[in-house]
Short mmCIF file of C-alpha atoms in Angstrom, two decimals:
data_model
loop_
_atom_site.label_atom_id
_atom_site.label_comp_id
_atom_site.label_asym_id
_atom_site.label_seq_id
_atom_site.Cartn_x
_atom_site.Cartn_y
_atom_site.Cartn_z
CA MET A 1 -18.70 -3.75 -11.86
CA ALA A 2 -18.91 -7.11 -10.12
CA GLY A 3 -21.28 -5.74 -7.48
CA ALA A 4 -23.69 -4.42 -10.11
CA SER A 5 -23.64 -7.74 -11.95
CA ALA A 6 -24.38 -9.63 -8.73
CA ALA A 7 -27.22 -7.24 -7.93
CA ARG A 8 -28.74 -7.79 -11.37
CA ALA A 9 -28.58 -11.51 -10.68
CA GLY A 10 -30.78 -10.98 -7.63
CA LEU A 11 -28.07 -10.99 -4.97
CA ARG A 12 -27.86 -8.39 -2.23
CA VAL A 13 -24.48 -6.66 -2.37
CA LEU A 14 -22.92 -4.71 0.47
CA ALA A 15 -19.66 -2.72 0.31
CA LEU A 16 -18.38 -1.29 3.58
CA ASP A 17 -16.30 1.76 4.42
CA HIS A 18 -14.50 1.08 7.69
CA HIS A 19 -14.00 4.06 9.97
CA GLY A 20 -10.42 5.31 9.90
CA ASN A 21 -9.64 3.64 6.59
CA ASP A 22 -11.79 5.30 3.97
CA SER A 23 -11.79 8.41 1.80
CA VAL A 24 -14.80 9.96 3.57
CA ASP A 25 -13.71 10.22 7.21
CA GLY A 26 -9.97 10.22 6.55
CA TYR A 27 -7.30 7.93 7.94
CA GLU A 28 -6.72 6.99 11.56
CA PRO A 29 -4.01 4.55 12.72
CA GLU A 30 -6.62 2.25 14.25
CA GLY A 31 -8.21 1.90 10.82
CA PHE A 32 -5.05 0.19 9.60
CA LEU A 33 -3.84 -1.59 12.73
CA HIS A 34 -6.97 -2.57 14.67
CA VAL A 35 -7.89 -5.08 11.99
CA TRP A 36 -10.02 -7.15 14.40
CA GLU A 37 -12.65 -4.39 14.36
CA ARG A 38 -13.37 -4.94 10.68
CA PRO A 39 -15.22 -8.29 10.90
CA ARG A 40 -17.29 -6.79 13.72
CA ASP A 41 -18.33 -4.01 11.33
CA VAL A 42 -19.45 -6.59 8.79
CA SER A 43 -21.46 -8.57 11.35
CA PHE A 44 -23.16 -5.35 12.46
CA ALA A 45 -24.05 -4.54 8.84
CA LEU A 46 -25.42 -8.05 8.32
CA ASP A 47 -27.58 -7.60 11.41
CA GLU A 48 -29.03 -4.44 9.88
CA LEU A 49 -29.70 -6.15 6.55
CA ALA A 50 -31.39 -9.03 8.35
CA ARG A 51 -33.83 -6.54 9.88
CA GLU A 52 -35.05 -5.72 6.36
CA ARG A 53 -35.59 -9.31 5.30
CA PRO A 54 -34.06 -12.71 6.13
CA LEU A 55 -30.56 -13.41 4.87
CA GLY A 56 -29.59 -16.40 2.81
CA PRO A 57 -26.05 -17.83 2.72
CA VAL A 58 -23.49 -15.02 2.73
CA GLY A 59 -20.22 -14.86 0.82
CA ALA A 60 -17.45 -12.41 1.69
CA ALA A 61 -14.70 -11.14 -0.60
CA GLY A 62 -12.01 -8.57 -0.03
CA PHE A 63 -8.66 -7.12 -1.08
CA SER A 64 -5.68 -6.66 1.26
CA LEU A 65 -7.14 -5.82 4.69
CA GLY A 66 -10.54 -6.65 3.25
CA ALA A 67 -9.24 -10.11 2.43
CA HIS A 68 -8.30 -10.60 6.07
CA THR A 69 -11.75 -9.36 7.05
CA ALA A 70 -13.32 -12.05 4.88
CA VAL A 71 -11.38 -14.94 6.45
CA ALA A 72 -11.86 -13.54 9.96
CA LEU A 73 -15.59 -13.89 9.36
CA ALA A 74 -14.90 -17.54 8.50
CA GLY A 75 -13.01 -18.19 11.73
CA THR A 76 -9.40 -17.04 11.24
CA ARG A 77 -8.03 -15.58 14.46
CA LEU A 78 -5.19 -13.18 15.24
CA ASP A 79 -2.08 -14.12 17.19
CA THR A 80 -1.98 -11.48 19.91
CA ASP A 81 1.69 -12.17 20.69
CA VAL A 82 2.66 -11.20 17.14
CA LEU A 83 0.26 -8.27 17.20
CA TRP A 84 1.75 -7.02 20.45
CA ALA A 85 5.29 -7.36 19.10
CA VAL A 86 4.42 -5.16 16.11
CA LEU A 87 2.37 -2.52 17.90
CA SER A 88 4.90 -2.21 20.73
CA GLY A 89 7.73 -1.66 18.27
CA ASP A 90 9.64 -4.87 19.04
CA VAL A 91 9.11 -5.98 15.44
CA PRO A 92 9.56 -3.42 12.64
CA LEU A 93 6.47 -2.58 10.64
CA PRO A 94 7.23 -1.72 7.01
CA ASP A 95 5.75 1.51 5.73
CA ILE A 96 2.16 1.33 4.57
CA PRO A 97 1.97 3.43 1.36
CA GLU A 98 -1.49 4.76 2.18
CA PHE A 99 -0.41 5.88 5.66
CA PRO A 100 3.34 6.48 6.06
CA GLY A 101 4.30 6.68 9.71
CA VAL A 102 1.19 4.85 10.85
CA LEU A 103 2.96 3.25 13.82
CA GLU A 104 4.28 6.61 15.04
CA ALA A 105 0.76 8.04 14.83
CA TYR A 106 -0.52 5.02 16.72
CA ARG A 107 1.99 5.40 19.54
CA GLU A 108 1.00 9.05 19.92
CA LYS A 109 -2.49 7.84 20.77
CA TYR A 110 -1.25 4.86 22.81
CA PRO A 111 2.02 6.13 24.32
CA ASP A 112 2.67 3.38 26.86
CA ASP A 113 2.58 -0.39 26.86
CA LEU A 114 -0.44 -0.55 29.15
CA SER A 115 -2.57 1.47 26.76
CA VAL A 116 -1.54 -0.81 23.89
CA ARG A 117 -2.38 -3.91 25.94
CA ARG A 118 -5.81 -2.48 26.68
CA ALA A 119 -6.36 -1.59 23.04
CA ILE A 120 -5.66 -5.11 21.78
CA ASP A 121 -7.65 -6.82 24.51
CA GLY A 122 -9.98 -9.21 22.74
CA ALA A 123 -8.15 -8.93 19.41
CA GLY A 124 -7.56 -12.68 19.34
CA ALA A 125 -11.22 -13.59 19.88
CA ASP A 126 -13.21 -15.72 17.48
CA LEU A 127 -15.00 -13.16 15.30
CA SER A 128 -16.54 -15.65 12.90
CA ASP A 129 -20.07 -15.15 11.67
CA ALA A 130 -22.08 -18.31 11.02
CA ARG A 131 -23.95 -16.58 8.20
CA VAL A 132 -20.76 -16.35 6.12
CA ARG A 133 -20.48 -19.59 4.16
CA ALA A 134 -17.69 -18.86 1.65
CA VAL A 135 -14.83 -16.38 1.32
CA PHE A 136 -12.57 -15.11 -1.44
CA GLN A 137 -9.31 -13.23 -0.89
CA VAL A 138 -7.38 -10.97 -3.25
CA ALA A 139 -3.79 -10.17 -2.18
CA PRO A 140 -4.50 -10.82 1.51
CA GLY A 141 -2.81 -8.60 4.08
CA VAL A 142 -1.64 -9.12 7.69
CA GLY A 143 -1.11 -12.83 7.11
CA GLY A 144 1.71 -12.82 9.63
CA PHE A 145 -0.75 -11.83 12.36
CA VAL A 146 -2.88 -14.94 11.93
CA THR A 147 -2.82 -17.82 14.39
CA PRO A 148 -1.16 -20.89 12.80
CA GLY A 149 -2.71 -24.35 12.78
CA PRO A 150 -6.17 -25.68 11.99
CA GLY A 151 -7.91 -23.06 14.13
CA GLY A 152 -6.52 -20.30 11.96
CA SER A 153 -7.54 -21.78 8.63
CA PRO A 154 -11.03 -21.10 7.28
CA GLY A 155 -10.66 -24.00 4.86
CA ALA A 156 -10.14 -26.36 7.79
CA ARG A 157 -13.44 -25.19 9.24
CA GLY A 158 -15.40 -26.26 6.19
CA HIS A 159 -15.57 -22.87 4.44
CA PRO A 160 -14.81 -22.79 0.70
CA LEU A 161 -11.78 -20.55 0.31
CA GLY A 162 -10.45 -18.92 -2.82
CA ARG A 163 -7.32 -16.81 -2.83
CA CYS A 164 -5.88 -14.71 -5.62
CA GLY A 165 -2.39 -13.28 -5.24
CA HIS A 166 -0.28 -12.90 -2.14
CA GLY A 167 2.05 -10.42 -0.50
CA GLN A 168 5.77 -10.13 -0.80
CA PRO A 169 7.92 -12.52 1.21
CA VAL A 170 9.21 -11.41 4.56
CA ARG A 171 12.88 -10.64 4.99
CA GLY A 172 14.93 -9.72 8.00
CA ARG A 173 14.95 -10.34 11.71
CA HIS A 174 11.17 -10.42 12.11
CA GLN A 175 10.97 -13.73 10.25
CA ALA A 176 11.14 -15.33 13.69
CA LEU A 177 7.57 -14.15 14.21
CA ARG A 178 6.37 -16.03 11.10
CA GLY A 179 6.36 -12.94 8.94
CA ALA A 180 4.80 -9.99 10.68
CA HIS A 181 4.83 -7.94 7.47
CA PRO A 182 1.28 -6.58 7.07
CA HIS A 183 1.06 -7.83 3.50
CA SER A 184 2.64 -11.25 3.74
CA GLU A 185 0.84 -14.55 3.65
CA ARG A 186 1.46 -17.94 2.14
CA PRO A 187 -1.16 -18.45 -0.59
CA LEU A 188 -3.45 -21.45 -0.38
CA ARG A 189 -4.49 -21.11 -3.98
CA ARG A 190 -2.91 -18.96 -6.65
CA CYS A 191 -4.77 -17.23 -9.44
CA PRO A 192 -4.69 -19.17 -12.70
CA ARG A 193 -2.06 -17.79 -15.04
CA PRO A 194 -3.33 -16.31 -18.31
CA PRO A 195 -2.99 -18.79 -21.18
CA ARG A 196 0.16 -18.45 -23.20
CA ARG A 197 -0.06 -17.96 -26.94
CA LEU A 198 0.54 -21.33 -28.55
CA PRO A 199 2.94 -21.58 -31.50
CA ARG A 200 1.50 -22.10 -34.95
CA ALA A 201 0.45 -25.62 -35.84
CA GLY A 202 3.38 -27.83 -36.61
CA ALA A 203 5.94 -25.60 -34.94
CA ARG A 204 8.26 -27.19 -32.46
CA ARG A 205 8.91 -25.39 -29.19
CA PRO A 206 12.63 -25.18 -28.37
CA GLY A 207 13.49 -28.07 -26.10
CA GLY A 208 9.97 -29.48 -26.34
CA PRO A 209 8.61 -32.64 -27.97
CA PRO A 210 7.50 -32.60 -31.61
CA PRO A 211 3.78 -32.28 -32.36
CA ARG A 212 1.78 -35.42 -33.05
CA ARG A 213 -1.10 -36.10 -35.41
CA ARG A 214 -4.56 -37.47 -34.76
CA GLY A 215 -7.09 -38.67 -37.30
CA GLY A 216 -7.48 -36.41 -40.47
CA GLY A 217 -4.00 -34.97 -40.11
CA ARG A 218 -4.91 -32.55 -37.32
CA LEU A 219 -1.83 -31.37 -35.45
CA LEU A 220 -1.91 -31.48 -31.66
CA ARG A 221 0.66 -30.31 -29.16
CA ALA A 222 2.29 -33.15 -27.28
CA ALA A 223 2.22 -32.71 -23.53
CA PRO A 224 5.67 -31.71 -22.22
CA ALA A 225 7.41 -34.29 -20.11
CA ARG A 226 7.22 -33.61 -16.40
CA PRO A 227 10.48 -33.47 -14.47
CA ARG A 228 11.06 -36.52 -12.32
#
């Protein structure tokens, strides 16, 4: 496991279970939709670790909602207009496989618009934590909820950002809200593709240039011509 390897290297590793979105306490709609609470959980946990001994530079990594948590700690902020449109039902929310009917369960707890407004009060605040110095995302979720522009980009704030994978593109009438699909986001950096198996020495790839020789007869693959 990556966490065990990091611990053996002398790093302190922390994995969080967020209330309402874990296998211990069960699922609650807020655990999937109140995503602004997640970076607050991490900051609280860092405070507790700092009581044990001083913290060095912190890196945050996460998958899906955890990926959003990581960049929120680096300064990414939520667009409350988009968030309101989704939670109020004005913009359709695709089913979340882990919690089908999550929006219906949410509206049972928050049946009127006023209660939703109160619930998301402060959701667009800056929840960055200065101790977090680098972030890494895997298949980031809720990208459509993020504020556009330099203020919403952790890379623009001087944080090293790695991103692996991205969600499916958004289709339909909610494209006007920049993709409110909970698992859609334009990737800043894609994962490197696995290397393809090269043909045997001397073989010519269909449509590609012939191999060339260097020194002692060693065959090298010629670089394919780039389209102009």
